[in-house]
Short mmCIF file of C-alpha atoms in Angstrom, two decimals:
data_model
loop_
_atom_site.label_atom_id
_atom_site.label_comp_id
_atom_site.label_asym_id
_atom_site.label_seq_id
_atom_site.Cartn_x
_atom_site.Cartn_y
_atom_site.Cartn_z
CA MET A 1 -2.88 -39.76 -26.76
CA THR A 2 -2.25 -42.39 -24.17
CA ARG A 3 0.52 -40.89 -22.09
CA PRO A 4 -0.60 -39.20 -18.88
CA ILE A 5 -0.45 -35.42 -18.66
CA ARG A 6 2.71 -34.37 -16.83
CA LEU A 7 1.67 -31.65 -14.41
CA LEU A 8 3.84 -29.44 -12.22
CA ILE A 9 2.18 -27.60 -9.32
CA VAL A 10 4.02 -24.54 -7.95
CA ASP A 11 2.54 -23.02 -4.80
CA ASP A 12 4.00 -21.96 -1.48
CA GLU A 13 0.97 -23.47 0.29
CA ALA A 14 2.52 -26.90 0.90
CA ARG A 15 -0.70 -28.56 1.99
CA LEU A 16 -2.56 -27.34 -1.09
CA VAL A 17 0.14 -28.81 -3.33
CA GLU A 18 0.01 -32.10 -1.44
CA THR A 19 -3.76 -32.62 -1.50
CA LEU A 20 -4.27 -31.29 -5.01
CA SER A 21 -1.51 -33.65 -6.17
CA LYS A 22 -3.27 -36.62 -4.56
CA ARG A 23 -6.59 -35.70 -6.13
CA LEU A 24 -5.19 -35.12 -9.61
CA THR A 25 -3.05 -38.26 -9.44
CA ALA A 26 -6.25 -40.17 -8.62
CA ARG A 27 -7.63 -38.69 -11.86
CA GLY A 28 -4.86 -40.16 -13.96
CA LEU A 29 -2.32 -37.34 -14.12
CA TYR A 30 1.38 -37.56 -13.41
CA VAL A 31 1.88 -34.83 -10.80
CA GLU A 32 4.88 -33.27 -9.12
CA GLY A 33 4.74 -30.36 -6.72
CA VAL A 34 7.22 -27.73 -5.55
CA HIS A 35 6.85 -24.80 -3.16
CA SER A 36 8.77 -21.99 -4.81
CA GLY A 37 9.61 -20.49 -8.17
CA ALA A 38 13.29 -21.34 -7.71
CA ASP A 39 12.49 -25.01 -7.04
CA ALA A 40 10.25 -25.08 -10.11
CA LEU A 41 13.03 -23.75 -12.34
CA ALA A 42 15.54 -26.20 -10.89
CA LEU A 43 13.19 -29.09 -11.65
CA LEU A 44 12.38 -27.82 -15.16
CA GLN A 45 16.07 -27.67 -16.05
CA GLY A 46 16.17 -31.41 -16.50
CA LYS A 47 12.61 -32.65 -16.75
CA PRO A 48 9.88 -31.97 -19.31
CA PHE A 49 6.31 -31.18 -18.22
CA ASP A 50 3.16 -30.51 -20.21
CA VAL A 51 1.26 -28.18 -17.93
CA ALA A 52 2.11 -26.12 -14.85
CA LEU A 53 -0.24 -24.71 -12.23
CA LEU A 54 1.58 -21.62 -10.98
CA ASP A 55 0.63 -19.50 -7.98
CA VAL A 56 0.87 -15.75 -8.65
CA ARG A 57 1.83 -14.62 -5.15
CA MET A 58 4.73 -16.44 -3.56
CA PRO A 59 7.54 -15.31 -1.27
CA GLY A 60 10.90 -15.08 -2.99
CA MET A 61 10.45 -15.33 -6.74
CA ASP A 62 6.87 -14.31 -7.55
CA GLY A 63 4.66 -16.10 -10.05
CA LEU A 64 5.11 -13.67 -12.94
CA THR A 65 8.91 -13.75 -12.69
CA THR A 66 8.79 -17.55 -12.50
CA LEU A 67 6.54 -17.60 -15.57
CA ARG A 68 9.04 -15.56 -17.57
CA GLU A 69 11.85 -17.94 -16.63
CA ILE A 70 9.74 -21.05 -17.29
CA LYS A 71 9.01 -19.82 -20.82
CA LYS A 72 12.76 -19.52 -21.43
CA LEU A 73 13.38 -23.10 -20.25
CA GLN A 74 10.39 -24.83 -21.81
CA PRO A 75 8.59 -22.55 -24.27
CA LEU A 76 5.88 -25.08 -25.02
CA LEU A 77 4.99 -25.77 -21.41
CA GLN A 78 1.44 -24.52 -20.82
CA VAL A 79 1.16 -22.42 -17.69
CA ILE A 80 -2.09 -21.88 -15.79
CA MET A 81 -1.82 -19.03 -13.29
CA LEU A 82 -3.41 -19.68 -9.90
CA SER A 83 -4.46 -16.55 -8.09
CA GLY A 84 -5.83 -16.11 -4.61
CA ASN A 85 -6.63 -12.56 -5.44
CA ALA A 86 -9.75 -11.59 -7.32
CA SER A 87 -7.70 -8.83 -8.92
CA ILE A 88 -7.65 -9.36 -12.65
CA ASN A 89 -4.41 -7.39 -13.16
CA ALA A 90 -1.96 -10.17 -12.36
CA ALA A 91 -3.93 -12.62 -14.46
CA VAL A 92 -3.93 -10.29 -17.45
CA GLU A 93 -0.23 -9.63 -16.99
CA GLY A 94 0.32 -13.39 -16.84
CA MET A 95 -1.56 -13.96 -20.10
CA ARG A 96 0.54 -11.22 -21.69
CA LEU A 97 3.68 -13.04 -20.59
CA GLY A 98 2.53 -16.27 -22.17
CA ALA A 99 0.33 -18.03 -19.63
CA SER A 100 -2.46 -19.93 -21.32
CA GLU A 101 -5.10 -19.65 -18.62
CA TYR A 102 -5.79 -18.50 -15.11
CA LEU A 103 -7.78 -19.90 -12.21
CA LEU A 104 -9.02 -18.18 -9.09
CA LYS A 105 -8.59 -19.84 -5.71
CA PRO A 106 -10.48 -21.66 -4.33
CA ALA A 107 -11.00 -23.47 -7.62
CA ASN A 108 -13.33 -26.36 -8.30
CA ILE A 109 -11.49 -29.60 -9.13
CA ASP A 110 -13.55 -30.14 -12.29
CA ASP A 111 -12.60 -26.67 -13.54
CA VAL A 112 -8.98 -27.31 -12.68
CA LEU A 113 -9.02 -30.60 -14.56
CA ALA A 114 -10.85 -29.12 -17.56
CA LYS A 115 -8.34 -26.27 -17.86
CA ILE A 116 -5.41 -28.65 -17.51
CA GLU A 117 -6.77 -30.89 -20.27
CA GLU A 118 -7.49 -27.90 -22.48
CA ALA A 119 -3.95 -26.61 -21.95
CA PHE A 120 -2.55 -30.05 -22.71
CA HIS A 121 -4.42 -30.16 -26.04
CA LYS A 122 -3.09 -26.73 -26.86
CA LYS A 123 0.41 -28.03 -26.25
CA LEU A 124 -0.14 -31.09 -28.46
CA ILE A 125 -1.38 -28.88 -31.30
CA GLN A 126 1.62 -26.58 -30.92
CA GLU A 127 3.96 -29.56 -30.97
CA GLU A 128 2.32 -30.94 -34.13
CA ARG A 129 2.49 -27.58 -35.83
CA LEU A 130 6.16 -27.28 -34.95
CA ALA A 131 6.85 -30.77 -36.28
CA ALA A 132 5.01 -29.92 -39.54
CA GLN A 133 7.02 -26.73 -39.92
CA HIS A 134 10.25 -28.67 -39.77
CA GLY A 135 8.95 -30.84 -42.59
CA PRO A 136 8.54 -34.60 -42.82
CA GLY A 137 12.20 -35.24 -43.57
CA ALA A 138 13.58 -32.95 -40.87
CA MET B 1 24.78 17.94 7.83
CA THR B 2 25.20 14.60 6.18
CA ALA B 3 24.67 13.90 2.50
CA ALA B 4 21.07 13.14 3.41
CA THR B 5 18.67 15.69 2.09
CA GLN B 6 15.81 17.08 4.07
CA GLY B 7 12.55 18.59 3.07
CA GLY B 8 8.85 18.41 3.29
CA ALA B 9 7.80 19.90 6.59
CA LYS B 10 8.09 23.45 5.33
CA ALA B 11 4.83 25.39 5.41
CA SER B 12 3.43 25.68 1.93
CA LEU B 13 3.07 29.02 0.15
CA TRP B 14 -0.68 29.14 0.49
CA GLU B 15 -0.62 28.58 4.25
CA PRO B 16 -3.28 31.20 5.22
CA SER B 17 -1.60 32.84 8.23
CA ARG B 18 1.65 33.37 6.38
CA LEU B 19 -0.09 34.69 3.28
CA LEU B 20 -2.12 37.11 5.43
CA ARG B 21 0.96 38.57 7.12
CA ARG B 22 2.65 39.04 3.78
CA SER B 23 -0.43 40.67 2.25
CA ILE B 24 -0.81 43.27 5.01
CA LEU B 25 2.83 44.19 4.64
CA ALA B 26 2.43 44.46 0.88
CA LEU B 27 -0.64 46.67 1.26
CA LEU B 28 1.07 49.06 3.65
CA LEU B 29 4.02 49.43 1.32
CA THR B 30 1.84 49.47 -1.73
CA PRO B 31 3.45 51.26 -4.73
CA PRO B 32 0.68 53.92 -5.19
CA ALA B 33 1.07 54.97 -1.55
CA CYS B 34 4.78 55.33 -2.06
CA LEU B 35 4.27 57.37 -5.25
CA VAL B 36 1.80 59.72 -3.53
CA PHE B 37 4.23 60.13 -0.68
CA LEU B 38 7.16 60.82 -3.01
CA GLY B 39 5.24 63.17 -5.33
CA LEU B 40 3.89 65.30 -2.48
CA ALA B 41 7.19 65.32 -0.66
CA ILE B 42 9.04 66.54 -3.77
CA PHE B 43 6.32 69.14 -4.42
CA PHE B 44 6.52 70.58 -0.91
CA TRP B 45 10.28 70.18 -0.55
CA GLY B 46 11.82 73.63 -0.37
CA PRO B 47 13.80 75.95 1.91
CA ASP B 48 10.70 77.94 3.19
CA ARG B 49 8.18 75.08 3.38
CA SER B 50 10.17 72.43 5.21
CA GLU B 51 7.49 71.73 7.90
CA ALA B 52 4.88 71.06 5.18
CA PHE B 53 6.99 68.09 4.17
CA PHE B 54 5.52 66.14 7.08
CA VAL B 55 1.90 66.81 6.10
CA PRO B 56 1.87 64.69 2.93
CA LEU B 57 3.95 62.09 4.72
CA LEU B 58 1.33 61.80 7.43
CA ALA B 59 -1.47 61.95 4.84
CA ALA B 60 0.11 59.16 2.82
CA LEU B 61 0.44 57.02 5.91
CA ILE B 62 -3.13 57.65 7.03
CA LEU B 63 -4.41 57.10 3.49
CA SER B 64 -2.58 53.84 3.01
CA THR B 65 -3.66 52.59 6.44
CA ALA B 66 -7.27 53.66 5.86
CA LEU B 67 -7.31 51.95 2.48
CA GLY B 68 -5.23 49.02 3.58
CA TRP B 69 -7.12 48.12 6.71
CA PRO B 70 -10.51 47.24 5.16
CA LEU B 71 -8.67 45.55 2.31
CA ALA B 72 -6.66 43.52 4.77
CA ALA B 73 -9.84 42.63 6.66
CA LYS B 74 -11.48 41.51 3.45
CA LEU B 75 -8.41 39.54 2.52
CA ARG B 76 -8.36 37.90 5.92
CA HIS B 77 -12.00 36.96 5.49
CA GLN B 78 -11.36 35.46 2.08
CA LEU B 79 -8.34 33.60 3.28
CA ALA B 80 -10.36 32.11 6.11
CA ALA B 81 -12.93 30.97 3.55
CA LEU B 82 -10.14 29.52 1.45
CA ALA B 83 -8.78 27.65 4.47
CA ARG B 84 -12.25 26.23 5.12
CA GLN B 85 -12.48 25.14 1.49
CA ARG B 86 -9.07 23.52 1.72
CA ASP B 87 -10.15 21.66 4.85
CA ALA B 88 -13.31 20.45 3.13
CA PHE B 89 -11.21 19.39 0.15
CA TYR B 90 -8.85 17.38 2.34
CA GLN B 91 -11.76 15.89 4.30
CA GLU B 92 -13.15 14.62 1.03
CA LEU B 93 -9.75 13.34 -0.06
CA LEU B 94 -9.36 11.60 3.28
CA ARG B 95 -12.74 9.94 2.87
CA LEU B 96 -11.85 8.83 -0.66
CA SER B 97 -8.39 7.59 0.30
CA LYS B 98 -9.87 5.70 3.24
CA SER B 99 -12.16 3.78 0.95
CA ALA B 100 -9.33 3.31 -1.56
CA SER B 101 -6.97 1.90 1.04
CA LEU B 102 -9.81 -0.18 2.46
CA GLY B 103 -10.15 -1.57 -1.05
CA GLU B 104 -6.47 -2.45 -1.11
CA VAL B 105 -6.64 -3.95 2.36
CA ALA B 106 -9.75 -5.89 1.36
CA SER B 107 -7.95 -7.26 -1.69
CA SER B 108 -5.00 -8.35 0.42
CA ILE B 109 -7.29 -9.97 2.98
CA ALA B 110 -9.29 -11.70 0.24
CA HIS B 111 -6.03 -13.22 -0.90
CA ASP B 112 -5.11 -14.30 2.63
CA LEU B 113 -8.53 -15.85 3.08
CA ASN B 114 -8.66 -17.55 -0.31
CA ASN B 115 -5.61 -19.65 0.47
CA PRO B 116 -7.09 -21.48 3.47
CA LEU B 117 -10.37 -21.73 1.56
CA ALA B 118 -8.57 -23.40 -1.33
CA ILE B 119 -6.97 -25.91 1.03
CA MET B 120 -10.28 -26.66 2.76
CA ARG B 121 -11.92 -27.23 -0.61
CA GLU B 122 -9.23 -29.74 -1.61
CA GLU B 123 -9.39 -31.53 1.74
CA ALA B 124 -13.17 -31.81 1.56
CA GLY B 125 -12.84 -32.91 -2.06
CA TRP B 126 -10.27 -35.53 -1.11
CA ILE B 127 -12.63 -37.00 1.48
CA GLN B 128 -15.35 -37.13 -1.20
CA ASP B 129 -12.91 -38.79 -3.59
CA LEU B 130 -12.16 -41.42 -0.97
CA MET B 131 -15.85 -41.99 -0.29
CA LYS B 132 -16.51 -42.50 -3.99
CA GLY B 133 -13.67 -45.01 -4.01
CA GLY B 134 -15.74 -47.28 -1.80
CA ASP B 135 -13.37 -48.83 0.71
CA LEU B 136 -13.97 -46.59 3.71
CA GLN B 137 -12.98 -49.16 6.32
CA GLY B 138 -9.36 -49.59 5.28
CA SER B 139 -6.91 -48.18 7.78
CA HIS B 140 -5.19 -46.11 5.07
CA THR B 141 -8.47 -44.44 4.11
CA GLN B 142 -9.33 -43.83 7.76
CA THR B 143 -5.99 -42.11 8.31
CA GLU B 144 -6.43 -40.02 5.17
CA ILE B 145 -9.88 -38.86 6.23
CA ALA B 146 -8.78 -38.04 9.77
CA ASN B 147 -5.82 -36.17 8.35
CA SER B 148 -7.95 -34.10 5.99
CA LEU B 149 -10.47 -33.26 8.71
CA GLN B 150 -7.68 -32.11 10.97
CA GLN B 151 -6.31 -29.97 8.16
CA ILE B 152 -9.72 -28.37 7.61
CA ASP B 153 -9.77 -27.47 11.27
CA ILE B 154 -6.28 -25.96 11.05
CA GLN B 155 -7.36 -23.86 8.08
CA ILE B 156 -10.51 -22.69 9.87
CA GLU B 157 -8.33 -21.47 12.72
CA ARG B 158 -6.12 -19.67 10.22
CA SER B 159 -9.15 -18.00 8.62
CA ARG B 160 -10.49 -16.99 12.00
CA GLU B 161 -7.23 -15.19 12.74
CA ILE B 162 -7.64 -13.22 9.49
CA THR B 163 -11.22 -12.20 10.19
CA ARG B 164 -10.29 -11.25 13.75
CA ARG B 165 -7.64 -8.93 12.36
CA LEU B 166 -10.15 -7.39 9.97
CA LEU B 167 -12.65 -6.82 12.78
CA GLN B 168 -10.01 -5.04 14.85
CA TRP B 169 -9.29 -2.75 11.94
CA GLY B 170 -12.89 -1.61 11.81
CA ARG B 171 -13.43 -1.46 15.54
CA ASP B 172 -11.62 1.67 16.70
CA SER B 173 -13.27 4.17 14.43
CA ALA B 174 -14.62 5.39 17.77
CA PRO B 175 -14.66 8.90 19.23
CA ARG B 176 -11.89 11.37 18.56
CA THR B 177 -11.71 12.37 22.17
CA GLU B 178 -10.10 9.13 23.31
CA THR B 179 -6.38 8.94 23.80
CA VAL B 180 -4.38 6.81 21.42
CA ASP B 181 -1.78 4.19 22.28
CA ILE B 182 0.57 4.76 19.36
CA ASN B 183 2.47 1.48 19.67
CA LEU B 184 -0.76 -0.49 19.63
CA LEU B 185 -1.99 1.43 16.61
CA LEU B 186 1.29 0.81 14.76
CA ASN B 187 1.10 -2.91 15.51
CA LYS B 188 -2.52 -3.16 14.39
CA THR B 189 -1.71 -1.38 11.14
CA LEU B 190 1.27 -3.67 10.63
CA TYR B 191 -0.94 -6.78 10.95
CA LEU B 192 -2.79 -5.75 7.81
CA LEU B 193 0.36 -5.69 5.73
CA GLU B 194 2.06 -8.70 7.29
CA SER B 195 1.52 -11.16 4.47
CA GLU B 196 2.36 -8.58 1.80
CA LEU B 197 5.56 -7.72 3.63
CA GLU B 198 6.46 -11.38 3.89
CA THR B 199 5.80 -11.97 0.21
CA ALA B 200 8.01 -9.01 -0.68
CA GLY B 201 10.82 -10.31 1.55
CA VAL B 202 10.63 -7.34 3.90
CA THR B 203 11.56 -7.91 7.54
CA VAL B 204 10.24 -5.60 10.22
CA ALA B 205 12.46 -4.14 12.95
CA LYS B 206 10.50 -2.68 15.85
CA ASP B 207 11.79 -0.29 18.45
CA LEU B 208 8.60 0.46 20.36
CA PRO B 209 9.43 1.17 24.00
CA PRO B 210 6.54 0.60 26.44
CA ASP B 211 5.03 3.29 28.68
CA LEU B 212 4.93 6.02 26.07
CA PRO B 213 2.61 8.90 26.82
CA PRO B 214 -0.64 8.64 24.84
CA VAL B 215 -1.51 11.18 22.19
CA GLY B 216 -4.87 12.89 22.19
CA GLY B 217 -7.28 11.31 19.73
CA GLY B 218 -7.42 10.93 16.00
CA ALA B 219 -6.93 7.15 15.95
CA PRO B 220 -8.74 6.50 12.65
CA GLU B 221 -6.90 9.32 10.92
CA LEU B 222 -3.53 8.36 12.37
CA ARG B 223 -4.07 4.78 11.29
CA GLN B 224 -4.52 6.15 7.79
CA VAL B 225 -1.23 8.04 8.10
CA PHE B 226 0.64 4.95 9.32
CA LEU B 227 -0.91 2.77 6.63
CA ASN B 228 0.15 5.28 3.97
CA LEU B 229 3.71 5.46 5.28
CA MET B 230 4.03 1.69 5.71
CA LYS B 231 2.63 1.03 2.25
CA ASN B 232 5.11 3.50 0.79
CA ALA B 233 7.92 1.73 2.61
CA LEU B 234 6.64 -1.62 1.33
CA ASP B 235 6.39 -0.31 -2.25
CA ALA B 236 9.93 1.05 -2.03
CA MET B 237 11.25 -2.40 -1.10
CA LYS B 238 8.96 -4.57 -3.25
CA ALA B 239 11.64 -5.21 -5.87
CA ARG B 240 14.46 -6.32 -3.63
CA GLY B 241 13.14 -6.77 -0.11
CA GLY B 242 14.74 -5.04 2.87
CA THR B 243 13.96 -3.90 6.39
CA MET B 244 11.13 -1.68 7.54
CA THR B 245 11.86 0.00 10.85
CA LEU B 246 9.10 1.17 13.17
CA ALA B 247 10.33 3.26 16.07
CA THR B 248 8.71 5.50 18.66
CA ARG B 249 10.37 7.94 21.02
CA ALA B 250 9.06 10.49 23.50
CA ASP B 251 10.90 13.71 24.27
CA ALA B 252 10.25 17.39 24.90
CA ALA B 253 9.02 17.88 21.32
CA GLY B 254 6.33 15.25 21.79
CA LEU B 255 6.05 11.71 20.55
CA THR B 256 7.99 10.91 17.41
CA ILE B 257 7.12 7.95 15.22
CA THR B 258 9.69 6.88 12.64
CA ILE B 259 8.79 4.63 9.72
CA ALA B 260 11.89 3.86 7.67
CA ASP B 261 12.74 1.67 4.71
CA THR B 262 15.95 0.43 3.13
CA GLY B 263 14.71 1.00 -0.41
CA PRO B 264 16.39 3.00 -3.18
CA GLY B 265 15.69 6.38 -1.53
CA ILE B 266 14.08 9.49 -3.01
CA PRO B 267 16.15 11.72 -5.32
CA ALA B 268 16.73 15.21 -3.89
CA SER B 269 14.87 16.72 -6.86
CA SER B 270 11.70 14.82 -5.89
CA LEU B 271 12.00 15.24 -2.15
CA ASP B 272 10.70 18.82 -2.14
CA HIS B 273 7.56 17.77 -4.02
CA ILE B 274 6.45 14.59 -2.31
CA PHE B 275 3.95 16.37 -0.05
CA GLU B 276 2.32 18.15 -2.98
CA PRO B 277 -1.06 16.77 -4.06
CA PHE B 278 -0.94 14.52 -7.14
CA TYR B 279 2.86 14.30 -7.14
CA THR B 280 3.85 10.66 -7.44
CA THR B 281 6.95 8.70 -8.41
CA LYS B 282 5.08 5.42 -8.63
CA PRO B 283 4.19 3.85 -12.00
CA ALA B 284 0.99 5.10 -13.62
CA GLY B 285 -2.07 3.55 -12.06
CA GLU B 286 -0.31 2.64 -8.82
CA GLY B 287 0.06 5.90 -6.96
CA THR B 288 -2.50 8.67 -6.62
CA GLY B 289 -0.08 11.22 -5.24
CA LEU B 290 -2.49 11.81 -2.37
CA GLY B 291 -1.14 9.61 0.43
CA LEU B 292 1.50 12.01 1.68
CA PRO B 293 -0.47 15.29 1.29
CA ILE B 294 -3.35 13.71 3.20
CA SER B 295 -0.97 12.37 5.82
CA ARG B 296 0.58 15.78 6.31
CA TRP B 297 -2.80 17.43 6.53
CA ILE B 298 -3.94 14.92 9.18
CA VAL B 299 -0.77 15.27 11.24
CA GLU B 300 -0.91 19.07 11.15
CA LYS B 301 -4.61 19.04 12.11
CA LEU B 302 -3.59 17.04 15.16
CA GLY B 303 -1.00 19.68 16.01
CA GLY B 304 1.98 17.66 14.84
CA THR B 305 4.61 17.76 12.13
CA ILE B 306 5.79 15.34 9.50
CA GLY B 307 9.21 15.27 7.90
CA VAL B 308 11.29 13.10 5.65
CA GLU B 309 14.93 12.20 5.28
CA SER B 310 16.19 10.26 2.33
CA LYS B 311 19.52 9.14 1.04
CA GLU B 312 19.74 7.69 -2.44
CA GLY B 313 20.85 4.10 -2.26
CA SER B 314 20.17 3.57 1.41
CA GLY B 315 16.55 4.40 2.09
CA THR B 316 13.95 6.82 3.35
CA SER B 317 12.69 7.70 6.84
CA PHE B 318 9.50 9.50 7.68
CA HIS B 319 9.17 11.13 11.10
CA VAL B 320 5.82 12.07 12.56
CA THR B 321 5.90 14.13 15.74
CA LEU B 322 2.68 14.45 17.70
CA PRO B 323 1.85 16.44 20.83
CA VAL B 324 1.33 14.17 23.80
CA GLN B 325 -1.82 14.22 25.88
CA ALA B 326 -1.64 16.25 29.09
CA LYS B 327 -1.89 14.20 32.28
CA LYS B 328 -5.42 12.94 32.83
CA ASP B 329 -5.59 13.93 36.51
CA ALA B 330 -4.94 17.60 35.72
CA PRO B 331 -7.74 19.68 37.27
CA GLY B 332 -10.32 20.80 34.71
CA PRO B 333 -11.51 24.40 34.45
#
């Protein structure tokens, strides 16, 4: 497991995306950031990612709608919902729609990193399982 | 009349004064009184006793009045008690809905505040990252640190704006006797929903002419009414965005506030029920069915009226008409 985790950050707070990207890049991740659900989907059309940090509340396409569309494009992509609201409802709804985790803003960088790594491992396991299902000769 | 349907502002069946009038009428024309009158009249009806016909008639009238009057008085008394109970019930509902909507507002504000907090945390963290990296003298690092510090300051300013808004919300729970500047109250209420409106893609069109006459008191209650109506408008447009119109107008009827949305509209079958307690068209868990009944109760307590117009496919408008405050320099008694 030598390749860096490919992380996509989706949040309408441009400055948050920028600084979080810098900090996570400094921690060895490959990070790209976009500021809307539509931009995220456009990027995911042609580029694989391992983990996405996805804001729940965004103007235009909201986080839950984006999540649904992301799962259609890249079913194995692990999505961590980022919520500025202490309300648990959106987080639960997100998990129901296939998100693997959620984080409350303002989050601690160590927690963010731990959840990203955990999600990445989950993805690797899912990939292995899928490969095993298709059999060695497939 | 356009295809738009109207409803809502009709007095409800259990409106005490109306019920009282109907009851007195019913008592005076009560079936037993009529039977007594008819029976006696038939008994005395005859060619040689024609004057006696009037005696039972008079007796029946006196009897029904004598019986009816204390009954009516009792009924009036009970209705007054019922009205007091209804008022207490709505007071309690108002108190509950205030804390419920405060909860919603608090949740929205927590969200607004958590965003700048998240940015500040990352900026502070980035400075720490750079410090751990060692080379603090490099011009790149210096620029990065200065940049992050400036960003923290920007986010503090943003947070301060949010807390200022919150403080304003709490501030005018002052006396009922003061006059209320309706446009100011509408704007203050709007502030609270601004970020939610933006997220939902709702633009706000304001037609709030200056120099409107003030209305007499009830600011905290009216704010509740406006918040209810604006939140309904927002909910109606959450799926597809739209325009929320806030308009005020003064005429002979008083001051009319219109809060309109461009949502899907309310079906005619629902329109007659929307002011009934616990009637809601929102998904389970989202609407209590109390916002509009409480709003109507508040508006009527303040001597005003509330009405609704809705057209399926093009939106809903609520109109609140309030009596304006008499001129301040009028001589007192």
